[in-house]
Tab-separated table of C-alpha atoms and ligand atoms in Angstrom:
chain	number	residue	atom	x	y	z
A	1	UNK	CA	104.687	116.801	111.841
A	2	UNK	CA	103.711	113.149	112.304
A	3	UNK	CA	107.176	111.819	111.438
A	4	UNK	CA	110.769	112.487	112.499
A	5	UNK	CA	112.068	111.747	109.022
A	6	UNK	CA	111.357	114.387	106.377
A	7	UNK	CA	111.293	111.691	103.707
A	8	UNK	CA	108.552	109.732	105.516
A	9	UNK	CA	106.610	112.926	106.177
A	10	UNK	CA	106.693	113.781	102.452
A	11	UNK	CA	105.608	110.277	101.480
A	12	UNK	CA	102.735	110.389	103.966
A	13	UNK	CA	101.625	113.879	102.859
A	14	UNK	CA	101.481	112.671	99.257
A	15	UNK	CA	99.467	109.586	100.237
A	16	UNK	CA	97.021	111.816	102.171
A	17	UNK	CA	96.634	114.149	99.200
A	18	UNK	CA	96.134	111.345	96.679
A	19	UNK	CA	93.773	109.281	98.829
A	20	UNK	CA	91.699	111.899	100.594
A	21	UNK	CA	88.505	110.429	102.016
A	22	UNK	CA	90.005	106.938	102.439
A	23	UNK	CA	90.486	106.687	106.248
A	24	UNK	CA	91.216	102.948	106.492
A	25	UNK	CA	93.907	103.116	103.819
A	26	UNK	CA	95.551	106.140	105.456
A	27	UNK	CA	95.417	104.404	108.855
A	28	UNK	CA	97.209	101.333	107.488
A	29	UNK	CA	99.859	103.390	105.666
A	30	UNK	CA	100.557	105.630	108.670
A	31	UNK	CA	101.174	102.661	110.948
A	32	UNK	CA	103.642	101.115	108.506
A	33	UNK	CA	105.498	104.366	107.832
A	34	UNK	CA	105.860	104.982	111.595
A	35	UNK	CA	107.652	101.643	111.848
A	36	UNK	CA	110.094	102.672	109.143
A	37	UNK	CA	111.732	105.562	111.057
A	38	UNK	CA	114.763	103.474	112.128
A	39	UNK	CA	114.976	101.828	108.685
A	40	UNK	CA	115.227	105.054	106.702
A	41	UNK	CA	117.751	106.355	109.230
A	42	UNK	CA	119.982	103.299	108.711
A	43	UNK	CA	119.416	102.723	104.981
A	44	UNK	CA	119.535	105.948	102.936
A	45	UNK	CA	119.587	103.924	99.704
A	46	UNK	CA	115.872	103.213	100.169
A	47	UNK	CA	114.951	106.910	99.955
A	48	UNK	CA	117.364	107.411	97.051
A	49	UNK	CA	115.614	104.689	95.033
A	50	UNK	CA	112.165	105.959	96.044
A	51	UNK	CA	111.249	102.532	97.407
A	52	UNK	CA	108.811	103.807	100.027
A	53	UNK	CA	107.231	106.341	97.649
A	54	UNK	CA	106.538	103.411	95.327
A	55	UNK	CA	105.405	100.859	97.888
A	56	UNK	CA	102.477	103.028	99.057
A	57	UNK	CA	101.092	103.427	95.523
A	58	UNK	CA	99.265	100.365	94.110
A	59	UNK	CA	100.667	99.008	90.852
A	60	UNK	CA	97.119	98.752	89.493
A	61	UNK	CA	93.582	99.453	90.767
A	62	UNK	CA	90.644	97.942	88.903
A	63	UNK	CA	87.022	98.903	89.467
A	64	UNK	CA	84.126	97.430	87.517
A	65	UNK	CA	80.373	97.083	87.269
A	66	UNK	CA	78.796	93.773	88.300
A	67	UNK	CA	75.235	93.289	87.042
A	68	UNK	CA	73.112	90.278	87.919
A	69	UNK	CA	69.444	89.301	88.115
A	70	UNK	CA	67.830	88.572	91.501
A	71	UNK	CA	65.191	85.912	92.213
A	72	UNK	CA	62.398	88.443	91.600
A	73	UNK	CA	63.753	89.078	88.100
A	74	UNK	CA	65.081	92.525	88.989
A	75	UNK	CA	68.447	93.701	87.655
A	76	UNK	CA	70.912	94.483	90.438
A	77	UNK	CA	74.139	96.446	90.071
A	78	UNK	CA	77.141	96.161	92.390
A	79	UNK	CA	80.652	97.523	92.246
A	80	UNK	CA	83.604	95.130	91.940
A	81	UNK	CA	87.242	95.831	92.820
A	82	UNK	CA	90.687	94.315	92.559
A	83	UNK	CA	93.790	96.100	93.738
A	84	UNK	CA	97.069	94.661	92.446
A	85	UNK	CA	99.275	96.304	95.017
A	86	UNK	CA	102.759	94.921	94.670
A	87	UNK	CA	104.216	92.085	92.579
A	88	UNK	CA	107.907	92.487	93.446
A	89	UNK	CA	108.265	89.086	95.120
A	90	UNK	CA	105.554	87.045	93.388
A	91	UNK	CA	102.132	87.076	91.727
A	92	UNK	CA	99.534	89.294	93.407
A	93	UNK	CA	97.799	87.264	96.108
A	94	UNK	CA	94.984	88.061	98.500
A	95	UNK	CA	91.338	87.505	99.281
A	96	UNK	CA	88.025	88.756	97.957
A	97	UNK	CA	85.604	90.382	100.403
A	98	UNK	CA	81.834	90.520	99.834
A	99	UNK	CA	80.278	92.939	102.318
A	100	UNK	CA	78.104	96.061	101.922
A	101	UNK	CA	80.827	98.202	103.550
A	102	UNK	CA	83.392	97.401	100.817
A	103	UNK	CA	84.813	100.485	99.064
A	104	UNK	CA	88.130	101.646	97.594
A	105	UNK	CA	89.557	102.540	101.008
A	106	UNK	CA	88.844	99.114	102.508
A	107	UNK	CA	90.209	97.258	99.481
A	108	UNK	CA	93.382	99.377	99.423
A	109	UNK	CA	94.088	99.030	103.162
A	110	UNK	CA	93.682	95.272	102.855
A	111	UNK	CA	95.827	95.096	99.697
A	112	UNK	CA	98.558	97.223	101.269
A	113	UNK	CA	98.781	95.101	104.427
A	114	UNK	CA	98.674	91.929	102.335
A	115	UNK	CA	102.021	92.818	100.688
A	116	UNK	CA	103.879	92.715	104.026
A	117	UNK	CA	101.950	89.736	105.358
A	118	UNK	CA	102.652	87.652	102.267
A	119	UNK	CA	106.326	88.552	102.416
A	120	UNK	CA	106.477	87.441	106.066
A	121	UNK	CA	105.284	83.940	105.112
A	122	UNK	CA	108.565	83.428	103.238
A	123	UNK	CA	106.620	82.215	100.196
A	124	UNK	CA	106.823	83.959	96.799
A	125	UNK	CA	103.593	85.982	96.820
A	126	UNK	CA	102.944	89.651	96.068
A	127	UNK	CA	100.001	91.565	97.531
A	128	UNK	CA	96.485	92.107	96.213
A	129	UNK	CA	92.875	92.258	97.395
A	130	UNK	CA	89.444	92.572	95.898
A	131	UNK	CA	85.749	92.262	96.474
A	132	UNK	CA	82.429	93.964	96.096
A	133	UNK	CA	79.737	95.810	98.037
A	134	UNK	CA	77.424	92.841	97.328
A	135	UNK	CA	75.830	91.560	100.561
A	136	UNK	CA	75.527	87.750	100.574
A	137	UNK	CA	73.342	87.849	103.726
A	138	UNK	CA	69.767	86.859	102.980
A	139	UNK	CA	70.522	85.961	99.351
A	140	UNK	CA	69.569	82.587	97.874
A	141	UNK	CA	72.220	80.201	96.518
A	142	UNK	CA	71.007	81.081	93.008
A	143	UNK	CA	71.502	84.804	93.610
A	144	UNK	CA	74.974	84.262	95.073
A	145	UNK	CA	75.840	82.059	92.063
A	146	UNK	CA	74.681	84.623	89.510
A	147	UNK	CA	76.548	87.405	91.300
A	148	UNK	CA	79.757	85.323	91.489
A	149	UNK	CA	79.545	84.359	87.816
A	150	UNK	CA	79.068	87.977	86.749
A	151	UNK	CA	81.891	89.127	89.059
A	152	UNK	CA	84.280	86.517	87.619
A	153	UNK	CA	83.283	87.282	84.018
A	154	UNK	CA	85.101	90.603	84.415
A	155	UNK	CA	87.722	89.605	87.010
A	156	UNK	CA	89.003	86.701	84.887
A	157	UNK	CA	90.689	89.030	82.406
A	158	UNK	CA	92.890	90.454	85.173
A	159	UNK	CA	93.984	87.299	87.032
A	160	UNK	CA	95.845	84.046	86.347
A	161	UNK	CA	97.839	81.400	88.231
A	162	UNK	CA	101.130	83.285	87.584
A	163	UNK	CA	99.599	86.791	87.642
A	164	UNK	CA	97.092	87.214	90.455
A	165	UNK	CA	95.539	84.511	92.642
A	166	UNK	CA	92.462	85.564	94.676
A	167	UNK	CA	90.973	83.642	97.621
A	168	UNK	CA	88.306	84.107	100.324
A	169	UNK	CA	87.804	86.789	102.961
A	170	UNK	CA	84.660	88.110	104.688
A	171	UNK	CA	81.595	86.750	102.879
A	172	UNK	CA	83.638	84.482	100.594
A	173	UNK	CA	83.971	80.836	101.574
A	174	UNK	CA	83.852	77.490	99.787
A	175	UNK	CA	80.455	78.150	98.147
A	176	UNK	CA	81.524	81.437	96.530
A	177	UNK	CA	84.967	80.132	95.517
A	178	UNK	CA	83.233	77.170	93.827
A	179	UNK	CA	80.963	79.419	91.743
A	180	UNK	CA	83.841	81.725	90.820
A	181	UNK	CA	86.248	78.909	89.960
A	182	UNK	CA	83.621	77.180	87.805
A	183	UNK	CA	83.083	80.381	85.843
A	184	UNK	CA	86.820	81.017	85.408
A	185	UNK	CA	87.362	77.470	84.172
A	186	UNK	CA	84.516	77.811	81.712
A	187	UNK	CA	85.712	81.129	80.308
A	188	UNK	CA	89.400	80.190	80.035
A	189	UNK	CA	89.015	76.476	79.323
A	190	UNK	CA	91.826	75.739	81.776
A	191	UNK	CA	92.101	74.010	85.129
A	192	UNK	CA	94.820	75.823	87.045
A	193	UNK	CA	95.500	77.160	90.528
A	194	UNK	CA	93.973	80.586	89.830
A	195	UNK	CA	92.029	80.707	93.104
A	196	UNK	CA	92.831	79.243	96.511
A	197	UNK	CA	90.437	77.997	99.150
A	198	UNK	CA	89.041	75.644	96.532
A	199	UNK	CA	87.006	72.545	97.408
A	200	UNK	CA	89.015	69.366	97.953
A	201	UNK	CA	87.496	67.669	94.877
A	202	UNK	CA	88.850	70.282	92.440
A	203	UNK	CA	92.302	71.275	93.668
A	204	UNK	CA	91.858	72.656	97.180
A	205	UNK	CA	94.368	72.027	99.952
A	206	UNK	CA	93.665	70.128	103.124
A	207	UNK	CA	93.874	72.450	106.156
A	208	UNK	CA	93.244	75.677	104.165
A	209	UNK	CA	89.836	76.062	105.826
A	210	UNK	CA	91.406	75.725	109.280
A	211	UNK	CA	94.607	77.604	108.469
A	212	UNK	CA	93.994	81.205	109.549
A	213	UNK	CA	92.546	80.245	112.931
A	214	UNK	CA	95.084	77.478	113.560
A	215	UNK	CA	97.932	79.757	112.473
A	216	UNK	CA	96.741	82.498	114.828
A	217	UNK	CA	96.980	80.086	117.757
A	218	UNK	CA	100.396	78.737	116.696
A	219	UNK	CA	101.644	82.336	116.547
A	220	UNK	CA	100.064	83.316	119.862
A	221	UNK	CA	101.401	80.253	121.659
A	222	UNK	CA	104.923	80.916	120.382
A	223	UNK	CA	104.674	84.592	121.383
A	224	UNK	CA	103.581	83.689	124.923
A	225	UNK	CA	106.236	80.969	125.236
A	226	UNK	CA	109.098	83.188	124.081
A	227	UNK	CA	108.093	86.477	125.677
A	228	UNK	CA	106.393	85.333	128.901
A	229	UNK	CA	107.712	81.800	129.380
A	230	UNK	CA	104.111	80.599	129.610
A	231	UNK	CA	101.610	78.982	127.172
A	232	UNK	CA	97.984	78.945	126.000
A	233	UNK	CA	97.146	75.993	128.227
A	234	UNK	CA	94.626	76.776	130.949
A	235	UNK	CA	94.005	80.326	129.750
A	236	UNK	CA	90.586	82.000	129.347
A	237	UNK	CA	90.132	83.290	125.816
A	238	UNK	CA	87.652	85.699	124.189
A	239	UNK	CA	87.296	85.467	120.403
A	240	UNK	CA	85.214	87.982	118.426
A	241	UNK	CA	83.442	86.960	115.221
A	242	UNK	CA	81.991	83.569	114.431
A	243	UNK	CA	83.119	83.151	110.830
A	244	UNK	CA	85.895	81.097	109.299
A	245	UNK	CA	88.753	82.612	111.293
A	246	UNK	CA	86.939	82.700	114.661
A	247	UNK	CA	85.653	79.107	114.410
A	248	UNK	CA	89.040	77.518	113.699
A	249	UNK	CA	90.800	79.792	116.188
A	250	UNK	CA	88.373	78.463	118.794
A	251	UNK	CA	88.994	74.875	117.698
A	252	UNK	CA	92.785	75.162	118.032
A	253	UNK	CA	92.579	77.149	121.285
A	254	UNK	CA	90.486	74.331	122.772
A	255	UNK	CA	92.905	71.700	121.433
A	256	UNK	CA	95.760	73.554	123.131
A	257	UNK	CA	93.908	73.416	126.453
A	258	UNK	CA	92.402	76.898	126.657
A	259	UNK	CA	88.816	77.779	127.561
A	260	UNK	CA	87.065	79.977	125.001
A	261	UNK	CA	84.157	81.721	126.741
A	262	UNK	CA	82.767	84.141	124.124
A	263	UNK	CA	82.152	84.622	120.393
A	264	UNK	CA	80.139	87.203	118.408
A	265	UNK	CA	78.690	88.435	115.135
A	266	UNK	CA	77.834	91.960	114.024
A	267	UNK	CA	74.625	91.921	116.096
A	268	UNK	CA	75.860	90.704	119.480
A	269	UNK	CA	77.904	88.240	121.508
A	270	UNK	CA	77.446	85.021	123.440
A	271	UNK	CA	79.033	84.218	126.780
A	272	UNK	CA	79.311	80.621	127.957
A	273	UNK	CA	81.181	80.302	131.249
A	274	UNK	CA	81.540	76.511	130.764
A	275	UNK	CA	83.426	77.041	127.510
A	276	UNK	CA	81.981	77.335	123.983
A	277	UNK	CA	80.453	74.177	122.493
A	278	UNK	CA	81.990	74.517	119.036
A	279	UNK	CA	79.795	71.812	117.464
A	280	UNK	CA	76.749	73.998	118.123
A	281	UNK	CA	78.479	77.085	116.680
A	282	UNK	CA	79.477	75.176	113.529
A	283	UNK	CA	75.937	73.882	113.080
A	284	UNK	CA	74.492	77.420	113.391
A	285	UNK	CA	77.089	79.267	111.313
A	286	UNK	CA	78.468	76.760	108.782
A	287	UNK	CA	75.397	74.596	108.143
A	288	UNK	CA	72.408	76.888	108.773
A	289	UNK	CA	74.105	80.236	107.971
A	290	UNK	CA	72.266	81.553	111.068
A	291	UNK	CA	72.995	84.140	113.755
A	292	UNK	CA	75.130	83.588	116.872
A	293	UNK	CA	72.116	84.555	119.036
A	294	UNK	CA	70.754	81.032	118.343
A	295	UNK	CA	73.520	79.572	120.530
A	296	UNK	CA	71.974	80.920	123.734
A	297	UNK	CA	68.640	79.338	122.798
A	298	UNK	CA	70.294	75.934	122.317
A	299	UNK	CA	72.913	75.738	125.084
A	300	UNK	CA	71.716	75.973	128.673
A	301	UNK	CA	73.514	78.490	130.834
A	302	UNK	CA	74.781	80.502	127.853
A	303	UNK	CA	73.946	84.222	127.604
A	304	UNK	CA	73.354	86.418	124.550
A	305	UNK	CA	73.968	90.177	124.651
A	306	UNK	CA	73.032	92.655	121.926
A	307	UNK	CA	75.899	94.762	120.524
A	308	UNK	CA	79.216	93.238	119.498
A	309	UNK	CA	81.585	95.609	121.354
A	310	UNK	CA	80.480	94.398	124.773
A	311	UNK	CA	82.470	91.205	124.182
A	312	UNK	CA	85.628	93.058	125.288
A	313	UNK	CA	84.193	93.657	128.771
A	314	UNK	CA	84.461	89.917	129.537
A	315	UNK	CA	87.539	89.233	131.704
A	316	UNK	CA	90.091	87.066	129.868
A	317	UNK	CA	93.794	86.234	129.664
A	318	UNK	CA	93.905	86.294	125.868
A	319	UNK	CA	91.798	88.357	123.439
A	320	UNK	CA	91.665	87.387	119.771
A	321	UNK	CA	89.723	89.853	117.591
A	322	UNK	CA	88.633	87.836	114.543
A	323	UNK	CA	85.744	89.846	113.003
A	324	UNK	CA	86.654	93.064	111.199
A	325	UNK	CA	88.670	96.312	111.094
A	326	UNK	CA	88.545	98.777	114.005
A	327	UNK	CA	86.320	96.524	116.111
A	328	UNK	CA	88.483	97.022	119.222
A	329	UNK	CA	88.934	100.664	120.241
A	330	UNK	CA	90.806	102.446	123.044
A	331	UNK	CA	87.852	102.202	125.410
A	332	UNK	CA	87.638	98.419	124.948
A	333	UNK	CA	91.415	98.140	125.264
A	334	UNK	CA	91.298	99.974	128.601
A	335	UNK	CA	88.704	97.518	129.941
A	336	UNK	CA	90.697	94.501	128.740
A	337	UNK	CA	93.829	95.896	130.411
A	338	UNK	CA	91.965	96.621	133.630
A	339	UNK	CA	90.685	93.030	133.596
A	340	UNK	CA	94.250	91.720	133.326
A	341	UNK	CA	94.588	90.600	129.684
A	342	UNK	CA	98.111	89.238	129.026
A	343	UNK	CA	98.057	88.874	125.218
A	344	UNK	CA	96.137	90.172	122.228
A	345	UNK	CA	96.638	88.719	118.735
A	346	UNK	CA	94.778	89.852	115.638
A	347	UNK	CA	92.969	87.230	113.565
A	348	UNK	CA	91.071	89.900	111.626
A	349	UNK	CA	92.818	92.554	109.535
A	350	UNK	CA	93.460	95.806	111.467
A	351	UNK	CA	90.851	95.040	114.167
A	352	UNK	CA	92.531	97.235	116.797
A	353	UNK	CA	92.444	101.008	116.405
A	354	UNK	CA	95.861	102.759	116.627
A	355	UNK	CA	95.128	104.089	120.128
A	356	UNK	CA	94.103	100.603	121.277
A	357	UNK	CA	97.432	99.199	119.998
A	358	UNK	CA	99.318	102.002	121.775
A	359	UNK	CA	97.445	101.248	125.019
A	360	UNK	CA	98.314	97.527	124.890
A	361	UNK	CA	101.964	98.257	124.204
A	362	UNK	CA	102.166	100.846	126.988
A	363	UNK	CA	100.582	98.412	129.456
A	364	UNK	CA	103.056	95.650	128.534
A	365	UNK	CA	100.358	93.411	126.995
A	366	UNK	CA	101.841	91.097	124.353
A	367	UNK	CA	100.506	92.276	120.999
A	368	UNK	CA	100.570	90.194	117.797
A	369	UNK	CA	99.641	92.374	114.794
A	370	UNK	CA	97.433	91.043	112.002
A	371	UNK	CA	100.109	90.955	109.308
A	372	UNK	CA	102.028	88.423	111.367
A	373	UNK	CA	99.355	86.714	113.457
A	374	UNK	CA	96.812	85.952	110.713
A	375	UNK	CA	99.296	85.116	107.948
A	376	UNK	CA	98.535	81.406	108.274
A	377	UNK	CA	95.593	81.662	105.868
A	378	UNK	CA	97.533	83.114	102.993
A	379	UNK	CA	100.559	80.943	103.828
A	380	UNK	CA	98.403	77.858	103.336
A	381	UNK	CA	97.026	79.431	100.156
A	382	UNK	CA	100.661	79.555	99.044
A	383	UNK	CA	100.945	75.861	99.891
A	384	UNK	CA	97.771	75.240	97.842
A	385	UNK	CA	99.408	76.999	94.873
A	386	UNK	CA	102.515	74.843	95.299
A	387	UNK	CA	100.426	71.663	95.324
A	388	UNK	CA	98.471	72.795	92.234
A	389	UNK	CA	101.734	73.449	90.378
A	390	UNK	CA	103.008	69.994	91.317
A	391	UNK	CA	99.666	68.351	90.422
A	392	UNK	CA	99.916	66.684	93.806
A	393	UNK	CA	98.445	66.998	97.277
A	394	UNK	CA	99.919	66.726	100.726
A	395	UNK	CA	98.142	65.147	103.712
A	396	UNK	CA	96.444	67.269	106.376
A	397	UNK	CA	99.330	66.533	108.749
A	398	UNK	CA	101.931	67.611	106.175
A	399	UNK	CA	100.188	70.933	105.451
A	400	UNK	CA	99.510	71.586	109.143
A	401	UNK	CA	103.172	70.939	110.044
A	402	UNK	CA	104.359	73.366	107.351
A	403	UNK	CA	101.809	75.954	108.578
A	404	UNK	CA	103.074	75.635	112.133
A	405	UNK	CA	106.679	76.000	111.009
A	406	UNK	CA	105.798	79.135	109.046
A	407	UNK	CA	103.950	80.755	111.986
A	408	UNK	CA	106.784	80.050	114.426
A	409	UNK	CA	109.230	81.541	111.916
A	410	UNK	CA	107.077	84.640	111.429
A	411	UNK	CA	107.091	85.282	115.170
A	412	UNK	CA	110.885	84.974	115.361
A	413	UNK	CA	111.522	87.074	112.259
A	414	UNK	CA	109.269	89.849	113.588
A	415	UNK	CA	110.816	89.617	117.059
A	416	UNK	CA	114.385	89.682	115.712
A	417	UNK	CA	113.618	92.655	113.460
A	418	UNK	CA	112.149	94.539	116.432
A	419	UNK	CA	115.391	93.895	118.311
A	420	UNK	CA	117.650	94.827	115.406
A	421	UNK	CA	115.890	98.156	114.863
A	422	UNK	CA	115.780	99.264	118.481
A	423	UNK	CA	112.265	98.341	119.599
A	424	UNK	CA	112.681	94.914	121.179
A	425	UNK	CA	109.314	93.218	121.621
A	426	UNK	CA	107.414	95.723	119.471
A	427	UNK	CA	106.001	93.196	117.002
A	428	UNK	CA	104.080	95.835	115.030
A	429	UNK	CA	107.371	97.442	114.130
A	430	UNK	CA	109.143	94.102	113.724
A	431	UNK	CA	106.520	92.596	111.409
A	432	UNK	CA	106.346	95.716	109.251
A	433	UNK	CA	110.114	95.891	108.869
A	434	UNK	CA	110.684	92.148	108.342
A	435	UNK	CA	107.934	92.028	105.706
A	436	UNK	CA	109.222	95.157	104.008
A	437	UNK	CA	112.889	94.162	103.683
A	438	UNK	CA	112.368	91.352	101.185
A	439	UNK	CA	110.078	93.488	99.001
A	440	UNK	CA	112.517	96.408	99.140
A	441	UNK	CA	115.442	94.176	98.152
A	442	UNK	CA	113.555	92.876	95.105
A	443	UNK	CA	112.491	96.390	94.083
A	444	UNK	CA	116.076	97.655	94.416
A	445	UNK	CA	117.239	94.804	92.175
A	446	UNK	CA	114.729	95.730	89.459
A	447	UNK	CA	115.759	99.373	89.247
A	448	UNK	CA	113.059	101.938	88.589
A	449	UNK	CA	110.793	99.864	86.371
A	450	UNK	CA	107.347	100.094	87.906
B	1	NDP	P1	83.578	85.395	107.633
B	1	NDP	O1	82.732	86.055	106.605
B	1	NDP	O2	83.678	83.928	107.648
B	1	NDP	O3	83.169	85.875	109.093
B	1	NDP	C1	83.167	87.213	109.413
B	1	NDP	C2	82.755	87.361	110.863
B	1	NDP	O4	83.008	88.703	111.285
B	1	NDP	C3	81.280	87.122	111.075
B	1	NDP	O5	81.062	86.630	112.352
B	1	NDP	C4	80.712	88.521	110.901
B	1	NDP	O6	79.450	88.714	111.515
B	1	NDP	C5	81.770	89.344	111.587
B	1	NDP	N1	81.745	90.703	111.010
B	1	NDP	C6	81.912	91.045	109.711
B	1	NDP	N2	81.789	92.361	109.532
B	1	NDP	C7	81.522	92.861	110.747
B	1	NDP	C8	81.300	94.172	111.230
B	1	NDP	N3	81.301	95.228	110.397
B	1	NDP	N4	81.084	94.298	112.565
B	1	NDP	C9	81.085	93.213	113.397
B	1	NDP	N5	81.300	91.953	112.988
B	1	NDP	C10	81.507	91.788	111.697
B	1	NDP	O7	85.026	86.060	107.434
B	1	NDP	P2	86.437	85.522	107.968
B	1	NDP	O8	86.310	84.796	109.236
B	1	NDP	O9	87.124	84.885	106.822
B	1	NDP	O10	87.199	86.921	108.205
B	1	NDP	C11	87.256	87.562	109.473
B	1	NDP	C12	88.428	88.515	109.511
B	1	NDP	O11	89.647	87.795	109.311
B	1	NDP	C13	88.433	89.607	108.431
B	1	NDP	O12	89.040	90.777	108.961
B	1	NDP	C14	89.345	89.031	107.362
B	1	NDP	O13	89.906	90.036	106.544
B	1	NDP	C15	90.375	88.346	108.225
B	1	NDP	N6	91.186	87.293	107.611
B	1	NDP	C16	90.594	86.232	106.971
B	1	NDP	C17	91.367	85.234	106.436
B	1	NDP	C18	90.788	84.019	105.793
B	1	NDP	O14	91.544	83.152	105.388
B	1	NDP	N7	89.479	83.886	105.688
B	1	NDP	C19	92.843	85.309	106.473
B	1	NDP	C20	93.348	86.416	107.234
B	1	NDP	C21	92.543	87.368	107.757
B	1	NDP	P3	78.139	88.866	110.624
B	1	NDP	O15	77.768	87.479	110.221
B	1	NDP	O16	77.153	89.505	111.524
B	1	NDP	O17	78.495	89.731	109.448
B	2	2IT	O1	93.554	88.529	104.636
B	2	2IT	C1	93.992	87.453	104.199
B	2	2IT	O2	95.167	87.131	104.348
B	2	2IT	C2	93.068	86.551	103.509
B	2	2IT	N1	91.881	86.845	103.433
B	2	2IT	C3	93.590	85.294	102.872
B	2	2IT	C4	94.172	85.595	101.514
B	2	2IT	C5	94.576	84.402	100.693
B	2	2IT	O3	94.989	84.637	99.561
B	2	2IT	O4	94.498	83.257	101.149
């Protein structure tokens, strides 16, 4: 038995049976169901209405063929996905990931977590996720464009500004969103807020690019202030990844007075004891689409080490995993704890393995789970949707202030829920429960309809 509650055990057994061979999805579901023990004990009406049985089953799962022609004239075939997980509180919303590792399990774990994350933002957004096993690395702009156009030719029949609003994730940034939005507009002959993360000239929001990283730091700072009566200022920070989330997490950490000493990509990590020169990182990653290894060749005194996991052996006060799922395991957690880490907050989705999370919590390390800590990206996507609906745009300062308010609120809602349900300070439990409650209330109101 994994669970105290028979109801939760039955739900989990069914999920395991239906989704055999999907380890990431089962990992994400198990963590959420574990948090629900005190909820099902206090609220029997949830089991009676089958709310949890329904919340673990996606409303719709779409898989499709994506054919395109490469620069050599060869036909290539990829697999496209969109999971429309839950629409109880708003249109499906969530990113698109382009990475060779993408499969049904990855898309479903991301879509499942997105439901709770989006609810935590307080904005009216349901949960969804999509992507493809297409690998943008090493492809020309023309190849990426033809892939994106083919992908959108099918996806466009499933999405819409009031139905499902995709955005970026790993491998999908402004270039890909531009190609996809152009194709959607052409096929539908309409200019609406059907994607977020758009360019500023065609309906994008100021501060969306910065939002996930900035939001992560607003959350982390609030967590440290409220739970340790301290702040980010003066702290040594290690940030994995060197993509969109990692770059703007580094920028805000530096603005708040911290020293970021390491970043990485899937090949290795850089260590710069003087503090990362973010201009050089942006030039390598955003302009040249190069590898982080280049940094050590350009900045004197900086070191490059092969293998991305070694980044967690660097002593730091704050660790912010911002690359990918399960990148921080129990062994890395033990080293971080031994080196005196005070706080860990997840910029990536599910970057810490369950035993790493347990180790941090046992050692009294502050732990901000992804659903709460990285919600700033999708929150600002929600603000982009609001601006598109109004046919209006806010200034950078206006969007940034709303983002900060949302992140501070998410921390307090998760903290208060952890207290209310008997696990004060356990933000994994608090975020799962606080995100769940709003969805559950809406589903109860609808009756058994979906
Ligand atoms: P990017 O594509 O911009 O960057 C991804 C970074 O992670 C790169 O440095 C990449 O290295 C590294 N990475 C990717 N896959 C692996 C892997 N298997 N092992 C090691 N490193 C890897 O993506 P984002 O910055 O947007 O996304 C990073 C994380 O944040 C993801 O988990 C995403 O789901 C999450 N997230 C993103 C949001 C957003 O708004 N963009 C919002 C909330 C969460 P390499 O170049 O070598 O592949
Ligand atoms: O994981 C995430 O929250 C994202 N990739 C952002 C989703 C969005 O719709 O902005």
